[in-house]
CSV table of C-alpha atoms in Angstrom, one decimal:
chain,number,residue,atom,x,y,z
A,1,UNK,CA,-13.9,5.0,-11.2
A,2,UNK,CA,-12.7,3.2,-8.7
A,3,UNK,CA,-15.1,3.2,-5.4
A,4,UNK,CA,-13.6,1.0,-2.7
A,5,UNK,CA,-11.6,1.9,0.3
A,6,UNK,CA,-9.0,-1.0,1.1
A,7,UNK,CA,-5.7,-2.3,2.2
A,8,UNK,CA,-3.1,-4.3,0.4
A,9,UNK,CA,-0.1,-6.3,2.3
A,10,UNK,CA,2.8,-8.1,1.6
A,11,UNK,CA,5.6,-9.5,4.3
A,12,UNK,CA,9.4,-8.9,4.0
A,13,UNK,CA,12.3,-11.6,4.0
A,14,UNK,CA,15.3,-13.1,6.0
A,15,UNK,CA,17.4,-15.8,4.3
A,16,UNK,CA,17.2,-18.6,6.4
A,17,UNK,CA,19.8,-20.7,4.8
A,18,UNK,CA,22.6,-20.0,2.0
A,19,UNK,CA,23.8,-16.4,1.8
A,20,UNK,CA,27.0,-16.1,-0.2
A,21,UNK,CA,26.8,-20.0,-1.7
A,22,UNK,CA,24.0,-19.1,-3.4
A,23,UNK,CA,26.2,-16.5,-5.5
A,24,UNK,CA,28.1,-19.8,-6.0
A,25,UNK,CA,25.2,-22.1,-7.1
A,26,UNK,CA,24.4,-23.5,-4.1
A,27,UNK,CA,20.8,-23.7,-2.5
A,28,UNK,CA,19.1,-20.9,-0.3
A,29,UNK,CA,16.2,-21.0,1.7
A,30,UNK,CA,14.8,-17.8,1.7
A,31,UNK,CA,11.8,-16.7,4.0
A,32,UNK,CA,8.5,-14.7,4.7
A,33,UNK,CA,9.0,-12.1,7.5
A,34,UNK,CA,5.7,-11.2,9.0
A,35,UNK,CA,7.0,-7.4,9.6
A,36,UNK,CA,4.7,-6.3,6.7
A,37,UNK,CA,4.5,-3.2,4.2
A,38,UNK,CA,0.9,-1.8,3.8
A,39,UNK,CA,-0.8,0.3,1.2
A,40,UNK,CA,-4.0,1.6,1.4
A,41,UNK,CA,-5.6,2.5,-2.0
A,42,UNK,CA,-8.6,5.2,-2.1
A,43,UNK,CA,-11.0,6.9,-4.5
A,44,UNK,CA,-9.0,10.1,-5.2
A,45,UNK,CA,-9.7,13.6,-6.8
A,46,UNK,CA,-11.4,13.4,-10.2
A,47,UNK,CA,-8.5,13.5,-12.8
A,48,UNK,CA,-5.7,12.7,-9.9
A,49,UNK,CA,-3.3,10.2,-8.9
A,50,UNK,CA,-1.8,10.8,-5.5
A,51,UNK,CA,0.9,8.3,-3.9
A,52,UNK,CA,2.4,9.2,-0.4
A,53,UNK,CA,5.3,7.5,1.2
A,54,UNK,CA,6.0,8.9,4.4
A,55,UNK,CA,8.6,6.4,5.3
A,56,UNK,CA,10.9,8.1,3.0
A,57,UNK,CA,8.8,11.7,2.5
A,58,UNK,CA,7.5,11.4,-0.8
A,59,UNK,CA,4.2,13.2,-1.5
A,60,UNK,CA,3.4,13.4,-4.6
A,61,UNK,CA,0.3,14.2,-7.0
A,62,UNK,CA,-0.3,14.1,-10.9
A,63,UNK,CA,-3.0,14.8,-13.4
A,64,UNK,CA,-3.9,11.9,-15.1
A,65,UNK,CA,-4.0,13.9,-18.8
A,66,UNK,CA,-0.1,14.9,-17.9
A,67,UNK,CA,0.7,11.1,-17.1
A,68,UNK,CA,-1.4,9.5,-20.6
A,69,UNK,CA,0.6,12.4,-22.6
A,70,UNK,CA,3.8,11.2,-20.8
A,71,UNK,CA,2.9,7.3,-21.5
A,72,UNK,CA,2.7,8.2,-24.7
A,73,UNK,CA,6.5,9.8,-25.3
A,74,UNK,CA,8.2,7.1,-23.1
A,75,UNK,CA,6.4,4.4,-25.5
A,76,UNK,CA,9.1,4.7,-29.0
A,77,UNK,CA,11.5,5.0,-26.2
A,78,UNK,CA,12.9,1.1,-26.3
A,79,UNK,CA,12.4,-1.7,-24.2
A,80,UNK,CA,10.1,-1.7,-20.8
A,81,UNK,CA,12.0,-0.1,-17.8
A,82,UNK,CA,15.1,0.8,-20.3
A,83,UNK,CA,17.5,3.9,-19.8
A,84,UNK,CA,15.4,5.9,-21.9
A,85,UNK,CA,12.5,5.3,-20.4
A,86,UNK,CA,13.8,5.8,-17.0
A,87,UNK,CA,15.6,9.0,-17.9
A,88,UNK,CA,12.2,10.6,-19.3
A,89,UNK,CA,10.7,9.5,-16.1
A,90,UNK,CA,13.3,11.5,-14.2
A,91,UNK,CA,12.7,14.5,-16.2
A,92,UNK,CA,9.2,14.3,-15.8
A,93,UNK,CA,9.3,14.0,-11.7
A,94,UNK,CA,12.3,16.4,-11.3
A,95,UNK,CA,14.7,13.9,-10.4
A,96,UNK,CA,18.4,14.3,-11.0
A,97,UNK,CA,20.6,11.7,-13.2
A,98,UNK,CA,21.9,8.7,-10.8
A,99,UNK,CA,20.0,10.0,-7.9
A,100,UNK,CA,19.9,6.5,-5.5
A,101,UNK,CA,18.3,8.0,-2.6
A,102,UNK,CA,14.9,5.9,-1.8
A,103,UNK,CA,13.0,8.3,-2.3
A,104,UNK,CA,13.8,9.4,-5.6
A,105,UNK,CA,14.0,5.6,-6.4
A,106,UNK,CA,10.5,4.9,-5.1
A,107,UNK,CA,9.0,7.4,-6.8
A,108,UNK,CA,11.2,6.3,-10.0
A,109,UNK,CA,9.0,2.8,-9.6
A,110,UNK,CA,5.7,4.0,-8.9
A,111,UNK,CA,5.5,6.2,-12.0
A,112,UNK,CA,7.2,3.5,-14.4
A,113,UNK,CA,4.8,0.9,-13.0
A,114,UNK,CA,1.8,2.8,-13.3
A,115,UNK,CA,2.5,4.1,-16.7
A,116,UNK,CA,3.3,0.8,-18.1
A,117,UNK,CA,0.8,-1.4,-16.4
A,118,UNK,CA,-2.0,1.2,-17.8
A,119,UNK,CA,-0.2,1.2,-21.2
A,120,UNK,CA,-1.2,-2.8,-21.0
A,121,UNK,CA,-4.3,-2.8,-19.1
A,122,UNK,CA,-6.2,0.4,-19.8
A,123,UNK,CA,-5.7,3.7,-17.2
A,124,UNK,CA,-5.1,3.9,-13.7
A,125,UNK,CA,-8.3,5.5,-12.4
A,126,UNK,CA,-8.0,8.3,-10.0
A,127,UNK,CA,-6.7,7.0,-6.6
A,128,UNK,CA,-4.9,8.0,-3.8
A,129,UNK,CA,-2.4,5.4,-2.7
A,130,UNK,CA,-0.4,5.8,0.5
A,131,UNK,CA,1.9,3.0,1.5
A,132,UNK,CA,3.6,2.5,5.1
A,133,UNK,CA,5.8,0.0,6.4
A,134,UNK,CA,6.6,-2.2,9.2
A,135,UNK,CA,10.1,-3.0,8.1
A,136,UNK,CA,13.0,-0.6,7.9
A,137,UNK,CA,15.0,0.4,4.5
A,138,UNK,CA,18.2,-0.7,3.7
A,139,UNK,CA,18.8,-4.1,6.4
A,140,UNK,CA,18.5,-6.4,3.6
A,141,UNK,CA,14.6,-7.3,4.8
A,142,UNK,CA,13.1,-7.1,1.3
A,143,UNK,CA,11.7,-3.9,2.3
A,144,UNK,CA,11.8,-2.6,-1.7
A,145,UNK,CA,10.6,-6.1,-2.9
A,146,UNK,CA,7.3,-5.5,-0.7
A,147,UNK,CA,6.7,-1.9,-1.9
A,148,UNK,CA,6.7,-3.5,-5.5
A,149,UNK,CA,4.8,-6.4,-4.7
A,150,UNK,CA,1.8,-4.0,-2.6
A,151,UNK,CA,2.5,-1.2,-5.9
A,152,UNK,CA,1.7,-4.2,-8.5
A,153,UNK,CA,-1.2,-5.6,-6.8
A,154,UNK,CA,-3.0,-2.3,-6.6
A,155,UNK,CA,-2.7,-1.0,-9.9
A,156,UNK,CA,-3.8,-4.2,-11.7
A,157,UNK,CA,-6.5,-4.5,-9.0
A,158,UNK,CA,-7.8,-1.0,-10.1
A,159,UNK,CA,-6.6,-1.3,-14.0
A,160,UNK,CA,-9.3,-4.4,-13.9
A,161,UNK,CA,-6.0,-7.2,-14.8
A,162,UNK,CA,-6.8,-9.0,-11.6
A,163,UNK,CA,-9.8,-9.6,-9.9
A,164,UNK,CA,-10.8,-8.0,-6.6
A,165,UNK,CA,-10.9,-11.1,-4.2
A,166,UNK,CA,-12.4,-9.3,-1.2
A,167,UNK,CA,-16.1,-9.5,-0.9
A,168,UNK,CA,-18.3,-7.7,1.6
A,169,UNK,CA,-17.7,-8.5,5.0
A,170,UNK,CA,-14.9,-10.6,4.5
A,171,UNK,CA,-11.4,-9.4,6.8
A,172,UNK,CA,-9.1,-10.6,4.1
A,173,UNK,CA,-8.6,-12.5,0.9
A,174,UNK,CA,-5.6,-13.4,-1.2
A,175,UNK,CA,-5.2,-13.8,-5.6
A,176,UNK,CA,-5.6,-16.7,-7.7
A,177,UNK,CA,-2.4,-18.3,-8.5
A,178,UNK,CA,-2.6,-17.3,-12.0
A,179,UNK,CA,-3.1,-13.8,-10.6
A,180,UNK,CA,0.0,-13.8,-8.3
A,181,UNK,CA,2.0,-15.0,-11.0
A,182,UNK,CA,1.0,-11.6,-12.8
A,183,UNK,CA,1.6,-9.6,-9.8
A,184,UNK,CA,5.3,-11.5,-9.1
A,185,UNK,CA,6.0,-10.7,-12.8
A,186,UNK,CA,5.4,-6.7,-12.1
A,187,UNK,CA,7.0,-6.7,-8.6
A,188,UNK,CA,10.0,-7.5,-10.5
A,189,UNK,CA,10.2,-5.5,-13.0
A,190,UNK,CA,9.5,-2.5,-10.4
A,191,UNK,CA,12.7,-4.6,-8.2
A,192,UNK,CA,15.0,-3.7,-11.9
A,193,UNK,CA,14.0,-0.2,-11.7
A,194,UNK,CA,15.0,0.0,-8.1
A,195,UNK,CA,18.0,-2.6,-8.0
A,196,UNK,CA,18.5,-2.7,-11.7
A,197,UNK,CA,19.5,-6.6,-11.6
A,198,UNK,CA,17.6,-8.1,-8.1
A,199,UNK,CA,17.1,-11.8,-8.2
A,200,UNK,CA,13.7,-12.2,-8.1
A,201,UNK,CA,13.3,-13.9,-4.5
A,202,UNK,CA,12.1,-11.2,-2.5
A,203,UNK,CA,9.7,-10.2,-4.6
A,204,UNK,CA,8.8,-13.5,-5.0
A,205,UNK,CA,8.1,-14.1,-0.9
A,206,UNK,CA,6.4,-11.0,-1.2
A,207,UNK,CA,4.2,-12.7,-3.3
A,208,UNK,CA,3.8,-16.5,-2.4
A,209,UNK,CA,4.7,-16.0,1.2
A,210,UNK,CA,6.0,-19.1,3.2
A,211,UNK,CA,9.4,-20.3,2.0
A,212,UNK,CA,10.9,-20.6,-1.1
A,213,UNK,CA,14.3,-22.6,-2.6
A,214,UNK,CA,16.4,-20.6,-4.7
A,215,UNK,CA,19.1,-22.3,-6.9
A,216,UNK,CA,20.8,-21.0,-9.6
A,217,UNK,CA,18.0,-18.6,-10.9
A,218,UNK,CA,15.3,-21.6,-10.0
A,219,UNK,CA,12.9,-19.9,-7.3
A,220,UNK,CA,10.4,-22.9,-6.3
A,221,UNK,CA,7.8,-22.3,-3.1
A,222,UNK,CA,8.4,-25.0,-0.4
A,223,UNK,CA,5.5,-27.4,0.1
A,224,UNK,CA,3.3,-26.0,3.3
A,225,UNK,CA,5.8,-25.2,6.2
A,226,UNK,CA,5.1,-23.9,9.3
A,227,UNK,CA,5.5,-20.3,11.1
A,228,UNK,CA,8.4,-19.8,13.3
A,229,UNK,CA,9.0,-17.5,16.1
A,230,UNK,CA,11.8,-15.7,16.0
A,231,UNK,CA,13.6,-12.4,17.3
A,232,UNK,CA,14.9,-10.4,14.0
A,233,UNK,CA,17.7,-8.3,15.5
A,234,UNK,CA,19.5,-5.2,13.1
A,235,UNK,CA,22.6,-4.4,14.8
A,236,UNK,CA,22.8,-1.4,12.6
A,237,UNK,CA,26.1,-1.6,11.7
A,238,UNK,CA,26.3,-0.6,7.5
A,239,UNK,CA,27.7,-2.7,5.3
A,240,UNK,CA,28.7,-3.1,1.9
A,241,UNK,CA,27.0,-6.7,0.0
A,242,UNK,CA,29.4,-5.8,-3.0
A,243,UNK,CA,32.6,-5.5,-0.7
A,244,UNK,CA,31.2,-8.9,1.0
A,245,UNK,CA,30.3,-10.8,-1.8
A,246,UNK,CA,34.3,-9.7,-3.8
A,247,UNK,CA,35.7,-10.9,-0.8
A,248,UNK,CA,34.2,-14.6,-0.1
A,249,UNK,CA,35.3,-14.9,-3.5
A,250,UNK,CA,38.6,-13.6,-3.3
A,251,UNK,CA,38.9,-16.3,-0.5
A,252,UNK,CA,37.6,-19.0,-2.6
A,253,UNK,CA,39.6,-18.7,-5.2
A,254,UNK,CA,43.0,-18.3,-2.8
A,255,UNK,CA,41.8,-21.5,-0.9
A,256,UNK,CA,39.6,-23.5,-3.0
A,257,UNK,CA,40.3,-26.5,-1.1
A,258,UNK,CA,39.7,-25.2,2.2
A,259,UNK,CA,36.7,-23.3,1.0
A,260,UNK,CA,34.7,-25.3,-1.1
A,261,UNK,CA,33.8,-27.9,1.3
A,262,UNK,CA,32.7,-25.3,3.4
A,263,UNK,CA,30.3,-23.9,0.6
A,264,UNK,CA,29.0,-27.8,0.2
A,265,UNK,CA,28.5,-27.7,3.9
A,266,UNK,CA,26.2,-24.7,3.7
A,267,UNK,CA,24.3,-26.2,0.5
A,268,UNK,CA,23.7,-29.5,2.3
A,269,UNK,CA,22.5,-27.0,5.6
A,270,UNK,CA,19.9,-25.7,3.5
A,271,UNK,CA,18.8,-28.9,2.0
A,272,UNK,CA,18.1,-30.6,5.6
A,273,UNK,CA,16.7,-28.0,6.8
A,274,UNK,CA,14.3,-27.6,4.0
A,275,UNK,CA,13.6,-31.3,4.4
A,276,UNK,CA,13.0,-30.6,8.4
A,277,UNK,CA,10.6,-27.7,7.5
A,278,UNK,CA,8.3,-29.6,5.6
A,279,UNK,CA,8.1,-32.5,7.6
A,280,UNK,CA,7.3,-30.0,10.7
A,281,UNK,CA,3.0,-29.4,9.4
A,282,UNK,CA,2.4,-33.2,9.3
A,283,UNK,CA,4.5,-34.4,12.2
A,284,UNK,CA,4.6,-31.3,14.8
A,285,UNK,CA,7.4,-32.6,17.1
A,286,UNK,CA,9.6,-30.7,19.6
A,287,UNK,CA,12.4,-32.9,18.3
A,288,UNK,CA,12.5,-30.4,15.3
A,289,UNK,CA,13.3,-27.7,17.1
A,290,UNK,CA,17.0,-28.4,18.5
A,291,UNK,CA,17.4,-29.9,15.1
A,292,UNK,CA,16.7,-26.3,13.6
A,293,UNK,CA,18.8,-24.4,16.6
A,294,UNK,CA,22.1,-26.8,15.6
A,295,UNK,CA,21.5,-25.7,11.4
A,296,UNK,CA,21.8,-22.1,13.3
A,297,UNK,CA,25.3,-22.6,15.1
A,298,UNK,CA,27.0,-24.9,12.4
A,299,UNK,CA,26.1,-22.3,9.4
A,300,UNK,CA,26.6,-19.3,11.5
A,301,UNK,CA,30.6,-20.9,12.3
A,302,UNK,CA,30.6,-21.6,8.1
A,303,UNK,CA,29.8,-17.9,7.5
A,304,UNK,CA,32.5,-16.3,9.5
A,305,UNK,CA,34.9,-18.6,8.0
A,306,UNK,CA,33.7,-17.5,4.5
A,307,UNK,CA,34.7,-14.0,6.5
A,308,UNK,CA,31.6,-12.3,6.4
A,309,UNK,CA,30.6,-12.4,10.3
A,310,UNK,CA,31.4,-8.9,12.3
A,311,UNK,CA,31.8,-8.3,16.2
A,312,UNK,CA,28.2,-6.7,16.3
A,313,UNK,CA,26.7,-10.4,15.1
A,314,UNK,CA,29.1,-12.4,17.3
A,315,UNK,CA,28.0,-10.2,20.3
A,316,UNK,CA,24.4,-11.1,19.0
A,317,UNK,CA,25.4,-14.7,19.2
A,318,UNK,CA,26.5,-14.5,22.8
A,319,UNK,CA,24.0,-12.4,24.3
A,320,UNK,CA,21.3,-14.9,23.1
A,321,UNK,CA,23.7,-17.7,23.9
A,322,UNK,CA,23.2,-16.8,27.3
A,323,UNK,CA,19.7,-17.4,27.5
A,324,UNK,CA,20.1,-20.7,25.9
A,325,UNK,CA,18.6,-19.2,22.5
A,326,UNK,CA,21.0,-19.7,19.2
A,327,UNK,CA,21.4,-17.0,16.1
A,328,UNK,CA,23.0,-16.8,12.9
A,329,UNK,CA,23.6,-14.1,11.1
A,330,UNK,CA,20.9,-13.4,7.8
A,331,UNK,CA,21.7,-11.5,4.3
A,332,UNK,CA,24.8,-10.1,3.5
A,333,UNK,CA,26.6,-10.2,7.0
A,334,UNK,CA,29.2,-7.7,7.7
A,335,UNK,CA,26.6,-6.0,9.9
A,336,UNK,CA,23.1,-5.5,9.4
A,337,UNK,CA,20.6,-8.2,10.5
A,338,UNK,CA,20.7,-11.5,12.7
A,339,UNK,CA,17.9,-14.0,13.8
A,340,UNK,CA,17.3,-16.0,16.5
A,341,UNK,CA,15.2,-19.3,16.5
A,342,UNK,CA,12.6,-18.9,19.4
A,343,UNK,CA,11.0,-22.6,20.0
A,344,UNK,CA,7.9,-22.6,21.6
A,345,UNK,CA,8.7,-24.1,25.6
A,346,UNK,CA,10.9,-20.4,25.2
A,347,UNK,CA,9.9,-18.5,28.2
A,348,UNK,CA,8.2,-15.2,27.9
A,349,UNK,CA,10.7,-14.1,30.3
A,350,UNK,CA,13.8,-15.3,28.5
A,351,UNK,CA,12.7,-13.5,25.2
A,352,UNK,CA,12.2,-10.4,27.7
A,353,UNK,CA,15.2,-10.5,28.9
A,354,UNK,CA,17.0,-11.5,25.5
A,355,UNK,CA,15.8,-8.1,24.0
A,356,UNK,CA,16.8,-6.1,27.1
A,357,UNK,CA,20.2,-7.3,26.5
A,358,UNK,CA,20.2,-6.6,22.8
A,359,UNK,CA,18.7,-3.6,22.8
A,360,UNK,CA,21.7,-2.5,25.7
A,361,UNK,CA,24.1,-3.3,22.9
A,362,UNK,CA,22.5,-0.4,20.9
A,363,UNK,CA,20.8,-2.6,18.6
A,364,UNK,CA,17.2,-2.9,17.5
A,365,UNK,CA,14.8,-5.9,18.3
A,366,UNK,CA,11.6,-7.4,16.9
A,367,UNK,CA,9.8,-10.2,18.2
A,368,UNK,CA,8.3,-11.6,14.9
A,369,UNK,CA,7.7,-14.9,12.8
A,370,UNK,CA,9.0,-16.5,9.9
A,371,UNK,CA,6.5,-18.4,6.7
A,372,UNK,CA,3.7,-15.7,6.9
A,373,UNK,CA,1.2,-15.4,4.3
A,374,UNK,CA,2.4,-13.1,1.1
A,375,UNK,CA,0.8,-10.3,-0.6
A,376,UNK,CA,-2.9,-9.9,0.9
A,377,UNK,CA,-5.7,-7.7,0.3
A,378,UNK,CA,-7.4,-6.6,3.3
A,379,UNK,CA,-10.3,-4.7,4.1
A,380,UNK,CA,-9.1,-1.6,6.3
A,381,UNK,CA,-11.4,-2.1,9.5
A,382,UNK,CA,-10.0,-5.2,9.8
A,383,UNK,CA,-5.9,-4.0,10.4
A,384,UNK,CA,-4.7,-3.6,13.3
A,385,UNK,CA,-4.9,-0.5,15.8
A,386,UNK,CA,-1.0,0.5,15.2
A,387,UNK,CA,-1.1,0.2,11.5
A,388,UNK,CA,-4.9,2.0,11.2
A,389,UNK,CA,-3.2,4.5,13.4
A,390,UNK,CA,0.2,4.7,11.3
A,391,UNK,CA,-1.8,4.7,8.4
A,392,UNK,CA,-4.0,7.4,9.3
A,393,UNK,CA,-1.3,9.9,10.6
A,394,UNK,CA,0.5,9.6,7.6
């Protein structure tokens, strides 16, 4: 039986540093958005598990007999997370073959991950799980990634695999790092069942939080860094990363000597900056900051050589531009999402009137930071008024 009422959390991510030269070898510096995904895990009916995802309106409710008899025909069925496997899960929840909507994809994860974690760590007990998020599907924010992360750290919280940190009257606690290893290991395999080949680094800021180096399949968390202000900006304009990524490479390989200097420029972009955010805890200096805002300008120029900037993120640029504020584009480009460094002599006013303008342009605004804490379990009297309220009316 499981008996306690709480909350887990875990941030999305921006890349600060590196899109497309990454796919190329090169470093990226990928980071913790504090725009969060919550799930809040409760004693449920006897003999029940209940998951609810109103971000995407999935409601859903099993018995727990029906789920150990299905565990137990998906286990001759090959490898963990295998077509099989995924196709009996399908059947099971009604889902039709290739269906990629997120909700059919959500609820594809949640029943693969709690039938295989309880094959390893003993039954899920009867819970009722409902998760809600801060961050919006589909803008390359990780959103996915902290679903898994929040998913994984619940059920091997109840299955008894990791411990329960949080003791009476404390707000919040956070996992061993043996235990978020565990709980990185299980976001990604729910990432595969989701993305089928994901890279590992969102889940893996869902996790460790703060900022991590990716190279060449090597993930390594940064040494302590500090939080940044930033706007996060989605200009909602779709995009295609498949389309984007063909293309930079289509351009590398007609112009390798015009382009790969330009991909060395964006690896040695990462590696300052990585250098400048780790100096930044010991030796707090404003000097960082224009330091930070140049990176922004220089890589944002690189990225719409490599042809992946779009009008929507050049009139980003601008608009900011004109309150003295610099952007880049993050993620794929083409589109979706830009940020914009906001030091901290930045008037209240300017950031007012930055998101005025932005929002004029038909695009959507947060005012946000950048190295938050990853996956955290909270007691729920301690959350906030709008997520205890967005939590409850869902």
């Amino acid at each position: 039986m499981w008996e306690r009422e709480l909350a887990v959390s875990a941030p999305g991510k921006v890349i600060l540093h590196g899109e497309h030269a990454v796919v190329l070898g090169k470093v990226a510096l990928a980071v913790a958005l504090d725009l969060r995904t919550f799930l809040r895990l409760r004693p449920g009916a006897e003999g029940r598990l209940s998951v609810s995802l109103p971000g995407v309106g999935v409601r859903r409710s099993w018995d727990t007999p029906d789920l150990r008899a299905l565990r137990g025909r998906i286990a001759g069925k090959g490898r963990g997370g295998g077509a099989e496997q995924l196709d009996a899960l399908r059947e099971f929840a009604g889902i039709a073959a290739g269906a990629s909507a997120p909700e059919s994809l959500a609820t594809l994860a949640f029943l693969y991950m709690c039938l295989a974690i309880s094959a390893k760590y003993g039954d899920v007990p009867s819970v009722d799980i409902l998760v809600w998020s801060e961050l919006p599907t589909g803008a390359g924010l990780g959103s996915s990634a902290a679903y898994a992360v929040c998913l994984a750290a619940a059920l091997l919280m109840v299955c008894g695999a990791i411990s329960c940190p949080l003791q009476e009257g404390e707000s919040a606690a956070r996992w061993t790092e043996e235990e978020l290893t565990l709980i990185n290991s299980w976001a990604f395999r729910g990432e595969r069942v989701i993305h089928g080949n994901p890279s590992g680094v969102d889940n893996a800021v869902g996790t460790w939080g703060g900022a991590l180096r990716y190279q060449a399949g090597k993930i390594t968390p940064l040494k302590r860094v500090p939080t940044l202000r930033i706007l996060l900006t989605n200009t909602k304009v779709p995009r295609s990363t498949k389309v984007l990524v063909a293309g930079v490479k289509e351009k590398i390989l007609k112009f390798p000597a015009i382009m790969n200097p330009v991909l060395d420029s964006i690896d040695a972009i990462s590696q300052e900056c990585q250098s400048v955010l780790e100096a930044m805890p010991a030796n707090p200096s404003p000097e960082h900051y224009p330091v930070l805002e140049e990176f922004f300008d220089i890589n944002q120029h690189h990225l719409n050589v490599l042809g992946v900037g779009h009008p929507s993120l050049d009139r980003l640029c601008q608009v900011t531009a004109s309150h003295s504020l610099h952007s880049k584009l993050t993620g794929a480009g083409g589109g979706g999402c830009g940020i914009t460094l906001l030091p901290p002599d930045t008037s209240p006013l300017a950031v007012e009137a930055a998101k005025q303008d932005l929002c004029a342009c038909g695009f959507e605004c947060w005012e946000t930071k950048i190295g938050a804490p990853g996956v955290t379990l909270h007691s729920c009297s301690s959350l906030s008024a709008q997520v205890l309220h967005a939590l409850a009316r869902s």
